[in-house]
Amino acid sequence: MNMQTANVTAPPAPKRLEDMQLPVVMMRDILLKTIFRKNVDMVSDIAKAVCLPLAVTQQIVDMAREQKLLEATGTLNANSGNEMGYQLTDAGKSRAQDALAQSEYFGAMPVPLSVYREQVKRQSIRNIQITRDQLTNAMGHLILPPDLLDQLGPAVGSGRSILMYGPPGNGKSSISNGIRDAMGDKVYVPHAIEYAGQVITVYDPIVHSAAEADEQDMNSLRRTARFDSRYVKCDRPTVITGGELSLNMLDLVYNPTARTYQAPLQLKSTGGIFIVDDLGRQEEPPQALVNRWIVPLEESKDILALQSGEKFEVPFDTLVIFSTNFHPNEIFDQAALRRIFYKIKIDGPSQENFLKIFALVAKKKGLPLNEAALIHLLKEKYPTINNVYANYQPVFLIDQIISICEFEGIPYQMRPDLIDRAWANMFVKDEHIVK
């Protein structure tokens, strides 16, 4: 089933210099730095390097020529449609080096924060409408009780915060990834944004996966007419953090050598999902982490600070999913819990669902089921752990049995004694070690 969303409107390409809404000196300096660093000389190549349409690039080139920072080489390049070549003058090289000393940033021209805000609205996570079929398909590899989908669907469709809690090993992380997979549309991520003359890089190939069609079309100058090429068309981003998450990872990252900023994780996840896995395993207490999110979650805006101490607002448009093995009342006060819109308990499967999962996994991995072995598992083994079933156990036990069969050089099979050997690896006996 196709994604049920309002079509995301692409950011329009700037047609003139005035459309850029950037300081003129900043644009000129980024152009000079890019020519200096990338050694490009044709306007078409310069345009591609700074991710601007030809007409706008030509305007900046002409301005730099008037200021005697660029000069025509006087040669036409036959391979580039008889384009005129340009090179930096001595004054231009000097200006490029001075500009690099102030900020190492060059390449794609940044998008002003005010312009980026408008694009965030056009592609908001809150515009998403997810159907039951779509969510079921994305969770196809999981056996989930219908009432869980009843809760998950509206939660995801709202684009608001979700807290998933329950015992470990029951697929909270897998469900989070399934929610991510259900979002099949694309958004536009800027290479960088500009605020108060500072450049903040946003696009991150580790977080953002560029749409294939766009990659194939990289050499076409016509693509600038389709949308503003200062953006990269990507799948909705997903940022997954776990025990390593700390509060300073949610601040702007300043690179003192390059004198540029990198967007924090939540800004990179704009228009997508931010998953905080294993909440309660971080150095900071969960309450402190959630307190950091309270204003963004309630007001759809976040506050970041520059090195100078100046604070400014950025859009906060992210579906935040918290996942924890602790009971919410153990790690949050009621005020924090009130601010998380959806609390969903992810429990272990019933015996019936456990058997369904076990049979599915066994079939997928080519392990024949055996009634005597299953009865032994249910009647002899599970009572020793109070018949507490977890979603991870079928895969674990079946993988263990397969490994034993391969080691013993016997066909894949399920026997009570093999169940015993697999079970022994699932739990560590609580016994005293003599030193």
Coordinates of C-alpha atoms in Angstrom, one line a residue:
M1 CA 0.0 0.0 0.0
N2 CA 1.2 3.5 -0.8
M3 CA 2.0 6.0 1.8
Q4 CA -1.0 8.0 2.7
T5 CA 0.5 11.5 3.1
A6 CA 0.0 14.9 1.8
N7 CA 2.6 15.2 -1.0
V8 CA 5.7 16.9 0.3
T9 CA 6.2 20.2 -1.6
A10 CA 9.8 20.6 -2.8
P11 CA 11.7 23.8 -1.9
P12 CA 11.6 26.1 -4.9
A13 CA 14.9 26.9 -6.5
P14 CA 16.0 30.6 -6.1
K15 CA 15.8 32.5 -9.4
R16 CA 17.7 35.7 -8.4
L17 CA 20.3 36.8 -5.9
E18 CA 17.5 38.5 -3.8
D19 CA 15.7 35.2 -3.4
M20 CA 18.7 33.8 -1.5
Q21 CA 18.1 36.0 1.7
L22 CA 21.7 35.5 2.7
P23 CA 24.4 38.2 3.4
V24 CA 25.9 39.1 0.0
V25 CA 29.5 39.1 1.4
M26 CA 28.9 35.6 2.8
M27 CA 27.7 34.3 -0.6
R28 CA 30.6 35.9 -2.4
D29 CA 33.1 34.5 0.1
I30 CA 31.7 30.9 0.0
L31 CA 32.0 31.1 -3.8
L32 CA 35.6 32.3 -3.6
K33 CA 36.5 29.6 -1.1
T34 CA 34.9 26.9 -3.2
I35 CA 36.8 28.0 -6.3
F36 CA 40.0 28.1 -4.3
R37 CA 39.5 24.7 -2.6
K38 CA 37.9 22.8 -5.5
N39 CA 39.8 24.4 -8.3
V40 CA 36.7 24.9 -10.5
D41 CA 36.7 27.5 -13.3
M42 CA 33.5 27.1 -15.4
V43 CA 30.3 28.7 -14.1
S44 CA 28.4 25.4 -14.7
D45 CA 31.0 23.6 -12.4
I46 CA 31.0 26.4 -9.8
A47 CA 27.1 26.3 -9.8
K48 CA 27.2 22.5 -9.2
A49 CA 29.8 23.0 -6.4
V50 CA 27.8 25.7 -4.6
C51 CA 24.4 24.0 -5.4
L52 CA 22.9 27.0 -7.0
P53 CA 21.2 27.6 -10.4
L54 CA 23.4 28.9 -13.2
A55 CA 21.7 32.3 -13.3
V56 CA 22.2 33.0 -9.5
T57 CA 25.8 31.7 -9.6
Q58 CA 26.5 34.0 -12.6
Q59 CA 25.3 37.0 -10.6
I60 CA 27.7 36.2 -7.7
V61 CA 30.5 35.6 -10.3
D62 CA 29.8 39.0 -11.9
M63 CA 29.8 40.7 -8.5
A64 CA 33.2 39.2 -7.6
R65 CA 34.5 40.3 -11.1
E66 CA 33.4 43.9 -10.4
Q67 CA 35.3 43.8 -7.1
K68 CA 38.4 42.5 -9.0
L69 CA 38.4 39.2 -7.1
L70 CA 37.7 37.1 -10.2
E71 CA 38.9 37.5 -13.7
A72 CA 38.0 35.8 -17.0
T73 CA 40.7 33.5 -18.3
G74 CA 40.0 34.6 -21.8
T75 CA 39.6 31.0 -23.1
L76 CA 36.5 29.3 -24.1
N77 CA 36.2 25.6 -23.1
A78 CA 34.9 23.6 -26.0
N79 CA 34.0 20.7 -23.8
S80 CA 31.7 22.9 -21.7
G81 CA 29.6 24.4 -24.4
N82 CA 32.1 27.2 -25.1
E83 CA 31.8 28.5 -21.6
M84 CA 34.1 31.3 -20.4
G85 CA 36.6 30.2 -17.7
Y86 CA 37.2 32.2 -14.5
Q87 CA 40.1 32.3 -12.1
L88 CA 40.8 34.0 -8.8
T89 CA 42.9 37.2 -9.0
D90 CA 45.7 37.7 -6.5
A91 CA 43.2 39.8 -4.5
G92 CA 40.7 37.0 -4.8
K93 CA 43.1 34.4 -3.5
S94 CA 44.0 36.6 -0.6
R95 CA 40.3 37.2 0.1
A96 CA 39.6 33.4 -0.1
Q97 CA 42.4 32.7 2.4
D98 CA 41.2 35.4 4.8
A99 CA 37.6 34.0 4.5
L100 CA 38.9 30.4 5.1
A101 CA 40.6 31.7 8.3
Q102 CA 37.3 32.9 9.5
S103 CA 35.4 29.7 8.5
E104 CA 36.5 26.7 6.6
Y105 CA 33.0 26.1 5.2
F106 CA 32.8 26.0 1.4
G107 CA 30.6 24.2 -1.1
A108 CA 26.8 24.1 -0.9
M109 CA 25.4 27.5 -0.2
P110 CA 23.5 27.4 3.2
V111 CA 19.8 27.9 3.5
P112 CA 18.7 30.8 5.8
L113 CA 17.0 29.5 9.0
S114 CA 13.9 31.4 8.2
V115 CA 13.6 29.8 4.8
Y116 CA 14.3 26.3 6.2
R117 CA 11.5 26.8 8.7
E118 CA 9.0 27.1 5.9
Q119 CA 10.3 23.9 4.3
V120 CA 10.0 22.1 7.7
K121 CA 6.3 23.1 7.7
R122 CA 5.8 21.7 4.2
Q123 CA 7.2 18.3 5.1
S124 CA 6.1 18.1 8.8
I125 CA 6.1 14.6 10.4
R126 CA 2.7 15.7 11.7
N127 CA 1.3 15.6 8.1
I128 CA 1.7 11.9 8.0
Q129 CA -1.3 9.6 8.0
I130 CA -0.5 6.0 8.5
T131 CA -3.1 3.3 7.8
R132 CA -3.4 0.0 9.7
D133 CA -2.4 -2.0 6.6
Q134 CA 0.7 0.1 6.2
L135 CA 1.8 -0.3 9.8
T136 CA 1.0 -4.1 9.7
N137 CA 3.1 -4.5 6.5
A138 CA 6.1 -2.6 8.1
M139 CA 5.8 -4.9 11.1
G140 CA 5.4 -8.0 9.0
H141 CA 8.4 -9.8 10.6
L142 CA 6.9 -9.3 14.1
I143 CA 3.9 -11.1 15.7
L144 CA 2.0 -8.4 17.4
P145 CA -1.3 -8.5 19.3
P146 CA -4.0 -6.5 17.5
D147 CA -4.6 -4.2 20.5
L148 CA -0.9 -3.1 20.3
L149 CA -1.5 -1.9 16.7
D150 CA -4.6 -0.2 17.9
Q151 CA -2.4 1.9 20.2
L152 CA 0.6 2.3 17.9
G153 CA -1.3 3.6 14.8
P154 CA -2.8 6.7 16.3
A155 CA 0.4 7.4 18.2
V156 CA 2.6 7.4 15.1
G157 CA 0.0 9.3 13.0
S158 CA 0.0 12.1 15.6
G159 CA 3.7 12.7 15.2
R160 CA 3.9 13.2 19.0
S161 CA 6.1 11.5 21.6
I162 CA 5.8 7.9 22.4
L163 CA 7.1 5.9 25.4
M164 CA 7.4 2.2 24.9
Y165 CA 8.1 0.2 28.1
G166 CA 8.1 -3.4 29.2
P167 CA 10.5 -6.3 29.9
P168 CA 13.6 -6.6 27.8
G169 CA 13.7 -8.8 24.7
N170 CA 10.2 -8.2 23.5
G171 CA 10.9 -6.1 20.4
K172 CA 10.7 -2.5 21.5
S173 CA 13.6 -1.7 19.2
S174 CA 12.2 -3.8 16.4
I175 CA 8.9 -2.0 16.7
S176 CA 10.7 1.4 16.6
N177 CA 12.4 0.3 13.4
G178 CA 9.1 -0.9 11.9
I179 CA 7.6 2.5 12.6
R180 CA 10.5 4.0 10.7
D181 CA 10.0 1.6 7.8
A182 CA 6.3 2.5 7.6
M183 CA 7.2 6.1 6.6
G184 CA 7.8 5.6 2.9
D185 CA 7.9 9.2 1.6
K186 CA 10.8 11.6 1.1
V187 CA 11.8 14.9 2.6
Y188 CA 14.3 17.6 1.7
V189 CA 17.4 18.0 4.0
P190 CA 19.6 21.1 3.6
H191 CA 23.3 20.7 3.3
A192 CA 23.6 23.5 5.8
I193 CA 21.6 26.3 7.3
E194 CA 22.6 29.9 8.2
Y195 CA 21.8 31.9 11.3
A196 CA 23.4 35.3 12.2
G197 CA 26.2 34.7 9.6
Q198 CA 27.1 31.3 11.1
V199 CA 26.9 28.1 9.1
I200 CA 25.4 25.0 10.7
T201 CA 25.8 21.8 8.6
V202 CA 22.7 19.5 8.7
Y203 CA 23.0 16.9 6.0
D204 CA 24.8 13.9 7.3
P205 CA 25.3 10.8 5.1
I206 CA 25.3 8.6 8.2
V207 CA 21.9 9.8 9.3
H208 CA 20.3 10.7 5.9
S209 CA 19.9 8.3 3.0
A210 CA 19.7 10.2 -0.3
A211 CA 17.0 9.2 -2.7
E212 CA 18.4 7.0 -5.5
A213 CA 16.8 8.9 -8.3
D214 CA 18.5 12.1 -7.1
E215 CA 21.9 10.4 -7.0
Q216 CA 21.4 9.2 -10.6
D217 CA 20.5 12.7 -11.7
M218 CA 23.5 14.5 -10.1
N219 CA 25.1 15.4 -13.4
S220 CA 21.9 17.1 -14.8
L221 CA 21.9 20.8 -14.4
R222 CA 18.2 20.7 -15.1
R223 CA 17.6 19.3 -11.6
T224 CA 18.0 22.8 -10.1
A225 CA 14.7 23.6 -11.8
R226 CA 12.9 20.8 -10.0
F227 CA 13.9 21.9 -6.5
D228 CA 16.4 23.9 -4.7
S229 CA 19.6 21.8 -4.9
R230 CA 21.0 23.2 -1.7
Y231 CA 18.8 20.4 -0.3
V232 CA 19.2 16.7 -0.6
K233 CA 16.1 14.6 -1.2
C234 CA 16.1 11.9 1.4
D235 CA 14.1 9.2 3.1
R236 CA 12.6 10.5 6.3
P237 CA 15.6 10.4 8.7
T238 CA 15.9 8.1 11.7
V239 CA 18.4 8.8 14.5
I240 CA 18.8 5.9 17.0
T241 CA 20.6 6.5 20.2
G242 CA 21.1 4.2 23.2
G243 CA 23.1 4.2 26.4
E244 CA 25.7 6.5 24.8
L245 CA 23.2 9.5 24.7
S246 CA 24.2 12.5 26.8
L247 CA 22.7 15.9 27.1
N248 CA 25.6 17.6 25.3
M249 CA 24.8 15.5 22.2
L250 CA 21.6 17.6 22.0
D251 CA 23.6 20.9 21.7
L252 CA 25.2 22.5 18.6
V253 CA 28.6 21.0 18.0
Y254 CA 31.3 23.7 17.3
N255 CA 34.4 22.8 15.4
P256 CA 37.0 25.3 16.6
T257 CA 39.4 24.4 13.8
A258 CA 36.9 24.8 10.9
R259 CA 34.9 27.5 12.8
T260 CA 31.7 25.9 11.8
Y261 CA 28.8 24.3 13.6
Q262 CA 27.2 20.8 13.2
A263 CA 23.6 20.3 13.9
P264 CA 22.7 18.3 17.0
L265 CA 21.0 14.9 16.6
Q266 CA 17.5 16.1 17.0
L267 CA 17.9 18.8 14.3
K268 CA 19.3 16.1 11.9
S269 CA 16.2 14.0 12.6
T270 CA 13.8 16.8 11.6
G271 CA 10.9 15.4 9.6
G272 CA 11.7 11.9 10.9
I273 CA 12.1 9.9 14.0
F274 CA 14.4 10.2 17.0
I275 CA 14.6 6.9 18.9
V276 CA 16.0 6.9 22.5
D277 CA 16.6 3.2 23.1
D278 CA 17.4 1.7 26.5
L279 CA 16.3 4.8 28.4
G280 CA 17.7 4.5 31.9
R281 CA 21.0 3.2 30.8
Q282 CA 22.5 6.6 30.1
E283 CA 24.9 8.5 32.4
E284 CA 22.3 11.2 32.9
P285 CA 19.1 10.2 34.8
P286 CA 16.0 9.7 32.4
Q287 CA 14.2 12.6 34.2
A288 CA 17.0 15.0 33.1
L289 CA 16.9 13.8 29.5
V290 CA 13.1 14.1 29.3
N291 CA 13.3 17.6 30.9
R292 CA 15.6 18.6 28.1
W293 CA 12.8 17.6 25.6
I294 CA 9.9 19.2 27.4
V295 CA 9.9 22.6 25.6
P296 CA 10.6 21.1 22.2
L297 CA 7.8 18.4 22.6
E298 CA 5.2 21.0 23.8
E299 CA 6.1 23.9 21.5
S300 CA 7.5 22.3 18.4
K301 CA 10.6 24.4 18.7
D302 CA 14.1 23.9 20.2
I303 CA 16.5 26.4 21.6
L304 CA 20.2 26.2 20.6
A305 CA 23.2 28.4 21.6
L306 CA 26.1 29.7 19.6
Q307 CA 29.6 29.9 21.0
S308 CA 28.9 33.6 21.8
G309 CA 26.1 32.5 24.1
E310 CA 23.5 33.8 21.8
K311 CA 20.4 31.6 21.8
F312 CA 18.0 31.1 18.9
E313 CA 15.0 28.9 18.0
V314 CA 15.0 26.1 15.5
P315 CA 12.1 24.0 14.4
F316 CA 11.5 20.8 16.3
D317 CA 9.6 18.4 14.1
T318 CA 10.4 14.9 15.1
L319 CA 8.5 11.9 16.3
V320 CA 10.4 11.0 19.6
I321 CA 10.2 7.4 20.7
F322 CA 11.5 6.6 24.1
S323 CA 12.0 2.9 24.8
T324 CA 12.8 1.5 28.3
N325 CA 12.9 -1.7 30.3
F326 CA 11.9 0.2 33.5
H327 CA 8.4 1.0 34.6
P328 CA 7.7 4.7 33.8
N329 CA 6.8 5.5 37.4
E330 CA 10.3 4.3 38.5
I331 CA 12.2 6.8 36.2
F332 CA 9.9 9.8 35.7
D333 CA 7.8 12.1 37.8
Q334 CA 4.2 12.6 36.9
A335 CA 4.9 16.0 35.3
A336 CA 7.3 14.4 32.8
L337 CA 4.9 11.5 32.1
R338 CA 2.1 14.0 31.4
R339 CA 4.2 15.5 28.6
I340 CA 4.8 12.2 26.8
F341 CA 1.6 11.8 24.8
Y342 CA 1.5 8.1 24.4
K343 CA 2.6 5.4 26.8
I344 CA 2.5 1.9 25.3
K345 CA 3.4 -1.3 27.2
I346 CA 5.2 -3.9 25.1
D347 CA 4.7 -7.2 26.9
G348 CA 6.0 -10.6 26.3
P349 CA 3.8 -12.9 24.1
S350 CA 1.2 -15.3 25.4
Q351 CA 2.0 -19.0 25.1
E352 CA -0.1 -19.1 22.0
N353 CA 1.7 -16.2 20.3
F354 CA 5.1 -17.7 21.5
L355 CA 4.3 -20.9 19.6
K356 CA 3.3 -19.0 16.5
I357 CA 6.6 -17.1 16.5
F358 CA 8.5 -20.3 17.2
A359 CA 6.8 -22.1 14.3
L360 CA 7.4 -19.1 11.9
V361 CA 11.1 -18.8 12.8
A362 CA 11.6 -22.6 12.6
K363 CA 10.0 -22.7 9.1
K364 CA 12.1 -19.7 7.9
K365 CA 15.3 -21.3 9.2
G366 CA 14.5 -24.8 7.9
L367 CA 14.3 -26.5 11.3
P368 CA 11.5 -29.2 11.4
L369 CA 9.1 -28.9 14.4
N370 CA 8.9 -31.8 16.8
E371 CA 5.9 -32.2 19.2
A372 CA 7.8 -34.1 21.9
A373 CA 10.6 -31.4 22.0
L374 CA 8.0 -28.6 22.1
I375 CA 6.1 -30.3 25.0
H376 CA 9.4 -30.7 26.8
L377 CA 10.1 -26.9 26.3
L378 CA 6.7 -25.8 27.5
K379 CA 6.2 -28.3 30.4
E380 CA 9.8 -28.7 31.7
K381 CA 11.7 -25.6 30.8
Y382 CA 9.4 -22.6 31.0
P383 CA 8.0 -23.4 34.5
T384 CA 11.5 -22.9 35.8
I385 CA 11.2 -19.2 34.8
N386 CA 7.5 -18.8 35.9
N387 CA 6.3 -19.3 32.3
V388 CA 7.6 -15.8 31.3
Y389 CA 7.8 -15.7 27.5
A390 CA 9.8 -13.1 25.5
N391 CA 9.8 -12.4 21.8
Y392 CA 13.6 -12.9 21.4
Q393 CA 13.5 -16.4 22.8
P394 CA 12.3 -18.4 19.7
V395 CA 15.1 -17.0 17.5
F396 CA 17.7 -17.5 20.2
L397 CA 16.7 -21.2 20.9
I398 CA 16.3 -22.1 17.2
D399 CA 19.7 -20.5 16.3
Q400 CA 21.3 -22.5 19.2
I401 CA 19.8 -25.8 18.0
I402 CA 20.9 -25.2 14.4
S403 CA 24.5 -24.5 15.6
I404 CA 24.5 -27.7 17.7
C405 CA 23.2 -29.7 14.7
E406 CA 25.9 -28.3 12.5
F407 CA 28.6 -29.0 15.1
E408 CA 27.5 -32.5 15.6
G409 CA 27.2 -33.1 11.8
I410 CA 23.5 -34.2 12.0
P411 CA 20.5 -33.0 9.9
Y412 CA 18.6 -30.1 11.4
Q413 CA 16.2 -31.6 14.0
M414 CA 14.5 -30.7 17.2
R415 CA 14.9 -33.1 20.2
P416 CA 14.3 -32.7 24.0
D417 CA 18.1 -33.1 24.6
L418 CA 18.9 -30.4 22.0
I419 CA 16.3 -28.1 23.7
D420 CA 18.2 -28.6 27.0
R421 CA 21.5 -27.7 25.4
A422 CA 20.1 -24.6 23.8
W423 CA 18.3 -23.5 27.0
A424 CA 21.5 -23.8 29.0
N425 CA 22.9 -21.0 26.8
M426 CA 19.9 -18.7 27.3
F427 CA 20.3 -18.1 31.0
V428 CA 23.3 -17.9 33.3
K429 CA 22.8 -19.9 36.5
D430 CA 23.0 -17.8 39.6
E431 CA 25.7 -19.6 41.4
H432 CA 28.7 -18.6 43.6
I433 CA 32.1 -18.6 41.9
V434 CA 34.9 -19.9 44.1
K435 CA 37.9 -17.6 43.7

